[in-house]
Tab-separated table of C-alpha atoms in Angstrom:
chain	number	residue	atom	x	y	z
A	810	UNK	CA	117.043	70.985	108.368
A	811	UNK	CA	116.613	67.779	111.324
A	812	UNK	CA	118.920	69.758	113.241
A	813	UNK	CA	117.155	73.011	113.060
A	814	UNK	CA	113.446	71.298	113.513
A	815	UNK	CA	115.141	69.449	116.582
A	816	UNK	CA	116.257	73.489	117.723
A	817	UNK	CA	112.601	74.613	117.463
A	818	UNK	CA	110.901	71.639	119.615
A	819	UNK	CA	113.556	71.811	122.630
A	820	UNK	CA	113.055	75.801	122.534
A	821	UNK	CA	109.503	75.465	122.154
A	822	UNK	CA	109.529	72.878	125.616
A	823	UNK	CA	111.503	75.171	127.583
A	824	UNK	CA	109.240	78.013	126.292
A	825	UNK	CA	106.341	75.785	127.608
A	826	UNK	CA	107.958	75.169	130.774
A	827	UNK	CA	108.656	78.713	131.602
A	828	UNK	CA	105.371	79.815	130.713
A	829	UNK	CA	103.926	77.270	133.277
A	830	UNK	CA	106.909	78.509	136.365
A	831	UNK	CA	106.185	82.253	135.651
A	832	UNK	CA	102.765	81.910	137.119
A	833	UNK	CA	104.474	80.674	140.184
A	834	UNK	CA	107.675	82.858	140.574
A	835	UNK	CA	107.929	85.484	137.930
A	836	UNK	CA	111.502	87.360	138.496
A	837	UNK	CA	113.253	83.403	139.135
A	838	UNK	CA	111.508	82.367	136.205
A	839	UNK	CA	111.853	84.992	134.045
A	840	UNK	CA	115.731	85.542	134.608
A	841	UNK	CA	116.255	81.897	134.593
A	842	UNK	CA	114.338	82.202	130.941
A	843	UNK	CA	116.878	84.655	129.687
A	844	UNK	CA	119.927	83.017	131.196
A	845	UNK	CA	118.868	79.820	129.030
A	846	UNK	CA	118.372	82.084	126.014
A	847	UNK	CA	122.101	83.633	125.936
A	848	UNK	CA	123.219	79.755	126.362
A	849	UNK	CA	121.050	78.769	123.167
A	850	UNK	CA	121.781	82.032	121.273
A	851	UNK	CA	124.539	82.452	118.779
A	852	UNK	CA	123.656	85.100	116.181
A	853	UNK	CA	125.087	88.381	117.238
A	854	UNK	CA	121.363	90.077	117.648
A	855	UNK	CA	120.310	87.288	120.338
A	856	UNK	CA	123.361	87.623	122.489
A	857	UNK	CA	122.823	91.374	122.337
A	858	UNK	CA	119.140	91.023	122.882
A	859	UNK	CA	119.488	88.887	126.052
A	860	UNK	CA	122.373	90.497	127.320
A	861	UNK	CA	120.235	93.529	126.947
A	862	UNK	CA	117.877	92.079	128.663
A	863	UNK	CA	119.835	90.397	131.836
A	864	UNK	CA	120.821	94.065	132.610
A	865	UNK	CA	117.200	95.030	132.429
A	866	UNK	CA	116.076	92.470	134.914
A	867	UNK	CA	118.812	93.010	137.571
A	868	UNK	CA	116.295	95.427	139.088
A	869	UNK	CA	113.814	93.718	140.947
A	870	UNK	CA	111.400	96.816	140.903
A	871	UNK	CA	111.391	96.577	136.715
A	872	UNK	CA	108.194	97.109	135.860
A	873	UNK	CA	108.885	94.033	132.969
A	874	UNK	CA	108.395	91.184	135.636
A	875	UNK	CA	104.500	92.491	136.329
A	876	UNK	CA	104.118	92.801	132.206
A	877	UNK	CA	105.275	88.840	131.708
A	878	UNK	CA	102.541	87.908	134.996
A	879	UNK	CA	100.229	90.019	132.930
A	880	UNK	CA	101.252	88.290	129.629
A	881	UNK	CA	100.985	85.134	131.034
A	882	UNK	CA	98.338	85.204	133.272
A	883	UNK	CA	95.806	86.916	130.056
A	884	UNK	CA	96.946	85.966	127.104
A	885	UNK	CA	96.274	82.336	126.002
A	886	UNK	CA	99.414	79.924	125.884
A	887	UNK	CA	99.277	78.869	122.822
A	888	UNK	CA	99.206	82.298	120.788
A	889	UNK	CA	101.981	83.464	122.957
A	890	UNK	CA	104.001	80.470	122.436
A	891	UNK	CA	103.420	80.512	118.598
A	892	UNK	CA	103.797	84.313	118.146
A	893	UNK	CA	107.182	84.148	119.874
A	894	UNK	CA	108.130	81.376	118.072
A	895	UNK	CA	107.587	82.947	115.059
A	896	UNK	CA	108.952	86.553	115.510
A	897	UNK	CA	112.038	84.954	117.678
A	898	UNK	CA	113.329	81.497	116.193
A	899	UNK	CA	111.723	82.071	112.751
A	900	UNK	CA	112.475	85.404	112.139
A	901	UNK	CA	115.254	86.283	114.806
A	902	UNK	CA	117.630	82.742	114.178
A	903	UNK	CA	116.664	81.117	110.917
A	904	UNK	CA	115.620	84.205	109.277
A	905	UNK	CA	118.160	86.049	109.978
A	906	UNK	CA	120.735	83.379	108.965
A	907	UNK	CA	118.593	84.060	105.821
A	908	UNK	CA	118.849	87.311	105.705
A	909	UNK	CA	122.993	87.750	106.365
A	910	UNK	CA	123.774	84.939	104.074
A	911	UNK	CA	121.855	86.499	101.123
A	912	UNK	CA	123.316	89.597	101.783
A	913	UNK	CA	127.003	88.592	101.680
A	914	UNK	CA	125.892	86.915	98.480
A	915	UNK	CA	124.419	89.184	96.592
A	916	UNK	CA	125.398	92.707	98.463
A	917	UNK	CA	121.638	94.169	99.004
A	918	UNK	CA	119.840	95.099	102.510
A	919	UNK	CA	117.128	93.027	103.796
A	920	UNK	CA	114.492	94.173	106.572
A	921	UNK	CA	114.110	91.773	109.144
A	922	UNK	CA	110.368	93.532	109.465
A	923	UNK	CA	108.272	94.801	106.736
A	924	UNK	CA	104.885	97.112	106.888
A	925	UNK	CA	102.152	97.065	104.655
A	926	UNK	CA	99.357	99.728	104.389
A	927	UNK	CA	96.056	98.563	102.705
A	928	UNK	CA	93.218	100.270	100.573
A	929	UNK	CA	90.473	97.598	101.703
A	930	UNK	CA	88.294	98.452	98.767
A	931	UNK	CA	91.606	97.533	96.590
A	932	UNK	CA	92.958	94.469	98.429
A	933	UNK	CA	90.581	91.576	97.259
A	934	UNK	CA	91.644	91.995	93.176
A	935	UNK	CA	95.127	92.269	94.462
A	936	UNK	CA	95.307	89.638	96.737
A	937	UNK	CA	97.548	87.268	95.321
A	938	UNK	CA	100.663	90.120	94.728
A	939	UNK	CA	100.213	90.536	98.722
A	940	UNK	CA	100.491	86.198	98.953
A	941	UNK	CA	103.680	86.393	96.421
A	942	UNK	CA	104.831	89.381	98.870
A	943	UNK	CA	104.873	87.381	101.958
A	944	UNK	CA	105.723	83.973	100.405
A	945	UNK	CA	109.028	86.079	98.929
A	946	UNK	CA	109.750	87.198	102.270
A	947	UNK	CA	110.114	84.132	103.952
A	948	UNK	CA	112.272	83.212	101.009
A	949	UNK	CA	114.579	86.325	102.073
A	950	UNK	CA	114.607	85.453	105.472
A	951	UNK	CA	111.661	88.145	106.458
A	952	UNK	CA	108.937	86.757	108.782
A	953	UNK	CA	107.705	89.423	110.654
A	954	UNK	CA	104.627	91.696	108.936
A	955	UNK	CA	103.380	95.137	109.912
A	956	UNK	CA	99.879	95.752	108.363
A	957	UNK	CA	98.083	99.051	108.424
A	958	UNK	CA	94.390	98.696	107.504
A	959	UNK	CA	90.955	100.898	108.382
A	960	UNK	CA	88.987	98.007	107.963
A	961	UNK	CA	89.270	93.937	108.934
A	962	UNK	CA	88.151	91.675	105.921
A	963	UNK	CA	87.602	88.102	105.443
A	964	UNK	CA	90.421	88.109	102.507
A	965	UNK	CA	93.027	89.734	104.885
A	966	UNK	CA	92.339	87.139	107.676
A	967	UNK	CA	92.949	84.760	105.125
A	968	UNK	CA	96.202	85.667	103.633
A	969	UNK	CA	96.868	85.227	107.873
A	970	UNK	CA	95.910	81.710	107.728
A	971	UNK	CA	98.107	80.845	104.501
A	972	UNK	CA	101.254	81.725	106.380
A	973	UNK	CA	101.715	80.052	109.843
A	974	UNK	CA	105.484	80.352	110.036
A	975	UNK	CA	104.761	84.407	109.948
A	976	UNK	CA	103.745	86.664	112.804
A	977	UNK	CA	101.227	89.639	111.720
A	978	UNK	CA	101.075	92.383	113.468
A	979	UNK	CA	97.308	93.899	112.447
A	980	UNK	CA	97.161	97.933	113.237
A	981	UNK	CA	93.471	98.910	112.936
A	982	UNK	CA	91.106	101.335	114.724
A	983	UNK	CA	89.686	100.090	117.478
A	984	UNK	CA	86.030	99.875	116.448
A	985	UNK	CA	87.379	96.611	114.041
A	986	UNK	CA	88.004	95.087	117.206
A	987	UNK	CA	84.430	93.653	117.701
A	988	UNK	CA	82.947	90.026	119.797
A	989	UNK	CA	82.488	88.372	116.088
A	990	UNK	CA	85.820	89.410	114.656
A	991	UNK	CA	87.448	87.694	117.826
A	992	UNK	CA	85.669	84.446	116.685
A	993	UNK	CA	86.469	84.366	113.630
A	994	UNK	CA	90.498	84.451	114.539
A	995	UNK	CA	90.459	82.399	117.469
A	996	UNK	CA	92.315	80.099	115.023
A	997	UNK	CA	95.045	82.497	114.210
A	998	UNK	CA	97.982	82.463	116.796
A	999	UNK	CA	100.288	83.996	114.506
A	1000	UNK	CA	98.215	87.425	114.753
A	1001	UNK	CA	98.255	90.475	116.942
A	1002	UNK	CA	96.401	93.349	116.963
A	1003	UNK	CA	97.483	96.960	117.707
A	1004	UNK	CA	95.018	99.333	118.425
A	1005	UNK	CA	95.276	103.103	117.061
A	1006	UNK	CA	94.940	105.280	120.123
A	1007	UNK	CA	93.950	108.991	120.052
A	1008	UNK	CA	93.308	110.376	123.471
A	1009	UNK	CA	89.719	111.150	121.730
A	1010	UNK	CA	88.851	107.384	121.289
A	1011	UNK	CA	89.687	106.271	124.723
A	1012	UNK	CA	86.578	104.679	125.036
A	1013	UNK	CA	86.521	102.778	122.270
A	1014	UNK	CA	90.032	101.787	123.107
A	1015	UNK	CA	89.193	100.907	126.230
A	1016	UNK	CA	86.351	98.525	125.313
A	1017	UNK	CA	88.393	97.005	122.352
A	1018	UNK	CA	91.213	95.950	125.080
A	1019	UNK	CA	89.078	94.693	127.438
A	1020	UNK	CA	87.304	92.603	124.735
A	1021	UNK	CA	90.758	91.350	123.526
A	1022	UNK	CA	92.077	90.304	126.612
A	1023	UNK	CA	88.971	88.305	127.757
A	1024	UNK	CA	89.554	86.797	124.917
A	1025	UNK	CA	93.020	85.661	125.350
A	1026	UNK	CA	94.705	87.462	122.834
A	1027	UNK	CA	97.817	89.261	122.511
A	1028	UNK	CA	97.412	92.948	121.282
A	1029	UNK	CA	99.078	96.863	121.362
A	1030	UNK	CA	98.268	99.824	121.075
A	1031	UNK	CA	99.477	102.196	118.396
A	1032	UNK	CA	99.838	105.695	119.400
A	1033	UNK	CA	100.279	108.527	116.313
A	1034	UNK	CA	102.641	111.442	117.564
A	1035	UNK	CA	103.811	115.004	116.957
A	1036	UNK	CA	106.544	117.375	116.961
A	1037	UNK	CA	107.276	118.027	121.077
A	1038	UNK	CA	104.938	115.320	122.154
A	1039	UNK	CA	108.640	114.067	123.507
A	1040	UNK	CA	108.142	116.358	126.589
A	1041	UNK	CA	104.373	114.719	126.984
A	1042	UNK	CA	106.434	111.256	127.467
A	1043	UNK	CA	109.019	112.295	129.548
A	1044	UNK	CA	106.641	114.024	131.835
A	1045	UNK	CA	104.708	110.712	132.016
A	1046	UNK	CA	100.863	112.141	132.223
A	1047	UNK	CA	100.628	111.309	128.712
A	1048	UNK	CA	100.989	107.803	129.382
A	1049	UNK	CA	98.940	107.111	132.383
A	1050	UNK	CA	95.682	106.330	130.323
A	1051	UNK	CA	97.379	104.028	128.225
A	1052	UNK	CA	99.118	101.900	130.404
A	1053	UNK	CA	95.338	101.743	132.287
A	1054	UNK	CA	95.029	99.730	128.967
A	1055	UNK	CA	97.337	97.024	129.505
A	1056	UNK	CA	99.217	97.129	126.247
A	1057	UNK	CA	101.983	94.372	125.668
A	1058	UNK	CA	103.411	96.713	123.164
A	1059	UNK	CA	103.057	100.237	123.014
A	1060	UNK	CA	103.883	101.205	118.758
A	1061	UNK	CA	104.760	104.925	118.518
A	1062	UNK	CA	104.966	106.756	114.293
A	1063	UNK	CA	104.572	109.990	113.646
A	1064	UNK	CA	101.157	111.505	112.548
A	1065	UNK	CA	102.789	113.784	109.542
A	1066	UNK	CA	105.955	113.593	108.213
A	1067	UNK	CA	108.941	115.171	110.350
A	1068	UNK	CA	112.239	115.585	110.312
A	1069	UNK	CA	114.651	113.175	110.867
A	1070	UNK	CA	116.029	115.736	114.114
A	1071	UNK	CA	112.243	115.929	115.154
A	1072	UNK	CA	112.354	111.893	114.785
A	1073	UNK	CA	115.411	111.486	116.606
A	1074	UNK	CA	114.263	113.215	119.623
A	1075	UNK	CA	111.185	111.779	120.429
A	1076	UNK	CA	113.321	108.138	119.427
A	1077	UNK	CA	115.590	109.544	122.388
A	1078	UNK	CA	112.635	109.641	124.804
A	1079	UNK	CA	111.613	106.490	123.851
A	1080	UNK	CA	114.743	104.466	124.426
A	1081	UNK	CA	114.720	106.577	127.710
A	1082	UNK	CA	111.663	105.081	128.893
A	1083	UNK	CA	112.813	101.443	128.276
A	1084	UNK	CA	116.020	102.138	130.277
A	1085	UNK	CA	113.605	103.656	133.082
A	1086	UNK	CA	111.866	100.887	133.224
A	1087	UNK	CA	108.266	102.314	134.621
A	1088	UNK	CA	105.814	100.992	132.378
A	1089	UNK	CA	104.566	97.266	132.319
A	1090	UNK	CA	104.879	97.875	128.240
A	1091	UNK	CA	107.133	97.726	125.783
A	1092	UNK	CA	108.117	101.157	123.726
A	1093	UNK	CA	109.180	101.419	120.376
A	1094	UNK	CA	109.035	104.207	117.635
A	1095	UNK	CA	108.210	101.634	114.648
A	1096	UNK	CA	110.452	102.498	111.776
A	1097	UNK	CA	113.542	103.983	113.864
A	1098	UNK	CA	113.536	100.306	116.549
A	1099	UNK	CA	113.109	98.013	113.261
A	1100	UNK	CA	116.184	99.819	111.544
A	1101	UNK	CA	118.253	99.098	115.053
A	1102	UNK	CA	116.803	95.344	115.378
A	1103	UNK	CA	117.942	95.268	111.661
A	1104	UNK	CA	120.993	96.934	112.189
A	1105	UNK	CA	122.040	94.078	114.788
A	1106	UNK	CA	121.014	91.052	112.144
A	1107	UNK	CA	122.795	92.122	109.804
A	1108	UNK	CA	125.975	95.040	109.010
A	1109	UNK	CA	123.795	97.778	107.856
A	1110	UNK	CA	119.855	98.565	109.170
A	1111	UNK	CA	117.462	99.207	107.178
A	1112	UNK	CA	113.591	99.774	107.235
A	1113	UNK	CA	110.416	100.328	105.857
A	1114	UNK	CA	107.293	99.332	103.751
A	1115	UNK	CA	104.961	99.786	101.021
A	1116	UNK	CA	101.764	102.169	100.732
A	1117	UNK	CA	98.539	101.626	99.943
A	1118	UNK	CA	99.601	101.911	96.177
A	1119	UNK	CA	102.351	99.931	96.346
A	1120	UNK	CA	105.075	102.243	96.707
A	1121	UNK	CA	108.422	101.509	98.764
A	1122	UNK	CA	108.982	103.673	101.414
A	1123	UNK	CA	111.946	103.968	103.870
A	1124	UNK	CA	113.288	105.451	106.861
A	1125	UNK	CA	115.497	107.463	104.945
A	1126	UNK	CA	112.497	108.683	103.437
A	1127	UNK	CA	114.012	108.516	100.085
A	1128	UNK	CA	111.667	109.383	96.849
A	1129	UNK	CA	109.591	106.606	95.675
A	1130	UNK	CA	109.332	105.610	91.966
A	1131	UNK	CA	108.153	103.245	89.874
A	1132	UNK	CA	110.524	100.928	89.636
A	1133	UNK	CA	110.364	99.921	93.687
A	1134	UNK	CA	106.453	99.571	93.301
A	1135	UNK	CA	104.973	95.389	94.641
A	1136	UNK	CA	102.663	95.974	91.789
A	1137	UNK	CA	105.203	95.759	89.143
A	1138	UNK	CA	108.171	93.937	90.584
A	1139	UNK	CA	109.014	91.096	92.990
A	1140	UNK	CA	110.300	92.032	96.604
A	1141	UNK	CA	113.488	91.048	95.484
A	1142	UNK	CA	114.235	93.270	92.347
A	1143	UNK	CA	112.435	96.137	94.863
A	1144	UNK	CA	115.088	95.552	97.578
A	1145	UNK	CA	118.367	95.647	95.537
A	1146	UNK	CA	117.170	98.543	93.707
A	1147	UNK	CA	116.199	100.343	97.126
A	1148	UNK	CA	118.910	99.115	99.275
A	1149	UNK	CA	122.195	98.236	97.978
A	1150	UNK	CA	125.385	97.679	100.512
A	1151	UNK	CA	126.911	100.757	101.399
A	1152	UNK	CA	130.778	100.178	99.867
């Protein structure tokens, strides 16, 4: 435990450090960054993630170096230094130490990520089996949260605050995203916000985005999709409006259910556009990217979350009962019923 606290602090200096250089000299910086990382990593996912990464930034035209001056020179400090932390040391190395040692143990899947979807009108009487939910997941080694809500409530922002070690990621429309919710979580560096874009909200997209990054926060946008809309990337029209937007992250899932070819393909265009390197943003199709990062943490990926009513749901899309419901059981029954090691 000394030895692991001692881990965090000298990452969390060099993270500092870096932060303070990239203003100055972004590629040196940022390269120098990830060289440090592969010397300090030693799980299997952060050697692949930095190696990864190296290759990416051989290219001095990569359009990652002006997202990190972006990062850095709009987002406050100290929520990018304690949302990192948390998604990479707590959830990438310690939790997922967690996560493979349970799983040799007791021969179940863990997600490295889970998502939550949220009746508002529902959550305040059941806010306690969403506390238990998250204070299980740390147990397991999970400490990164997806949660899907319509509406921003003073009990949500709350369960926030109760968990410092976890990093939220808070998809809402973007009409949540108003001047007195931003002052009521100015003291909530664990949380990000990803905006639901539909080209018919740009507006209010726009206006949430700029209000979010004058106020130093680090957000997304989440962007429903089709069947086809594949081509629409590829073609890269599609994408000009959003990237007008400035979105650290850009969070693709599909509006109604498809199939898994349908799924794959527009996955395919989305790894392409990484590879391209383009877009000062970073793709990913939610549930198909967390089953890879979990597929790297451990021997077998897995992925999903629960619905508004408290059913498990997966990428395998697999039928939901009532035995895999947070309701009724702990996250830990749910998972070894749902996921059991493949022999």
């Amino acid at each position: 435990m000394m030895k692991q606290k001692i881990t965090r602090v000298l990452v969390e200096i060099t993270l500092r450090k870096t932060l303070t250089e990239i203003k100055q000299d972004p590629e040196r910086s940022i390269r120098k960054l990830v060289d440090l990382a592969l010397d300090f990593a030693k799980g299997r996912f952060q050697q692949q993630f930095f190696q990864t990464a190296a290759q990416l930034l051989t290219s001095e035209d990569s359009a990652y170096y002006l997202l990190a001056e972006k990062l850095v020179s709009t987002v406050d400090s100290e929520r990018l230094i304690a949302f990192g932390m948390n998604v990479g040391y707590n959830g990438c190395t310690l939790g997922a130490e967690t996560i493979r040692s349970i799983e040799a143990r007791e021969h179940f899947n863990i997600p490295w990520c889970l998502s939550v979807f949220l009746d508002p009108e529902a959550f305040p009487a059941n806010q306690e089996t969403y506390r238990r939910l998250i204070h299980q997941g740390q147990e397991l080694g999970i400490y990164t949260w997806q949660f899907h809500t319509q509406s921003i409530f003073p009990e949500l922002l709350e369960l926030f605050a109760a968990f410092p070690d976890s990093a939220f990621v808070l998809f809402c429309p973007p009409l949540c995203i108003t001047e007195e919710l931003l002052i009521r979580v100015q003291a909530l560096p664990n949380l990000m916000f990803a905006c639901t874009y539909e080209e018919t909200s740009y507006a209010e997209c726009n206006e949430s985005c700029r209000r979010l990054r004058e106020s130093g926060f680090l957000y997304g946008l989440h962007v429903p999709y089709e069947a086809g809309d594949e081509q629409r990337l590829i073609l890269g029209s599609f994408l000009e409006p959003l990237m007008a937007l400035s979105p650290a992250f850009t969070f693709f899932s599909p509006k109604a259910p498809l199939s898994p070819e349908e799924r794959h393909g527009f996955y395919l265009a989305i790894q392409r556009l990484r590879l391209e390197q383009r877009y000062p943003t970073v793709f990913m199709e939610l549930l198909q990217d967390n089953q890879a990062i979990d597929g790297i943490i451990s021997s077998q990926g897995c992925s999903g979350g629960f619905t508004a009513s408290g059913e498990l749901y997966s990428l395998s899309d697999r039928d939901t009962t009532s035995d895999t419901n947070l309701f009724r059981q702990d996250l830990k029954t749910i998972l070894k019923k749902a996921f059991p090691k493949a022999e």
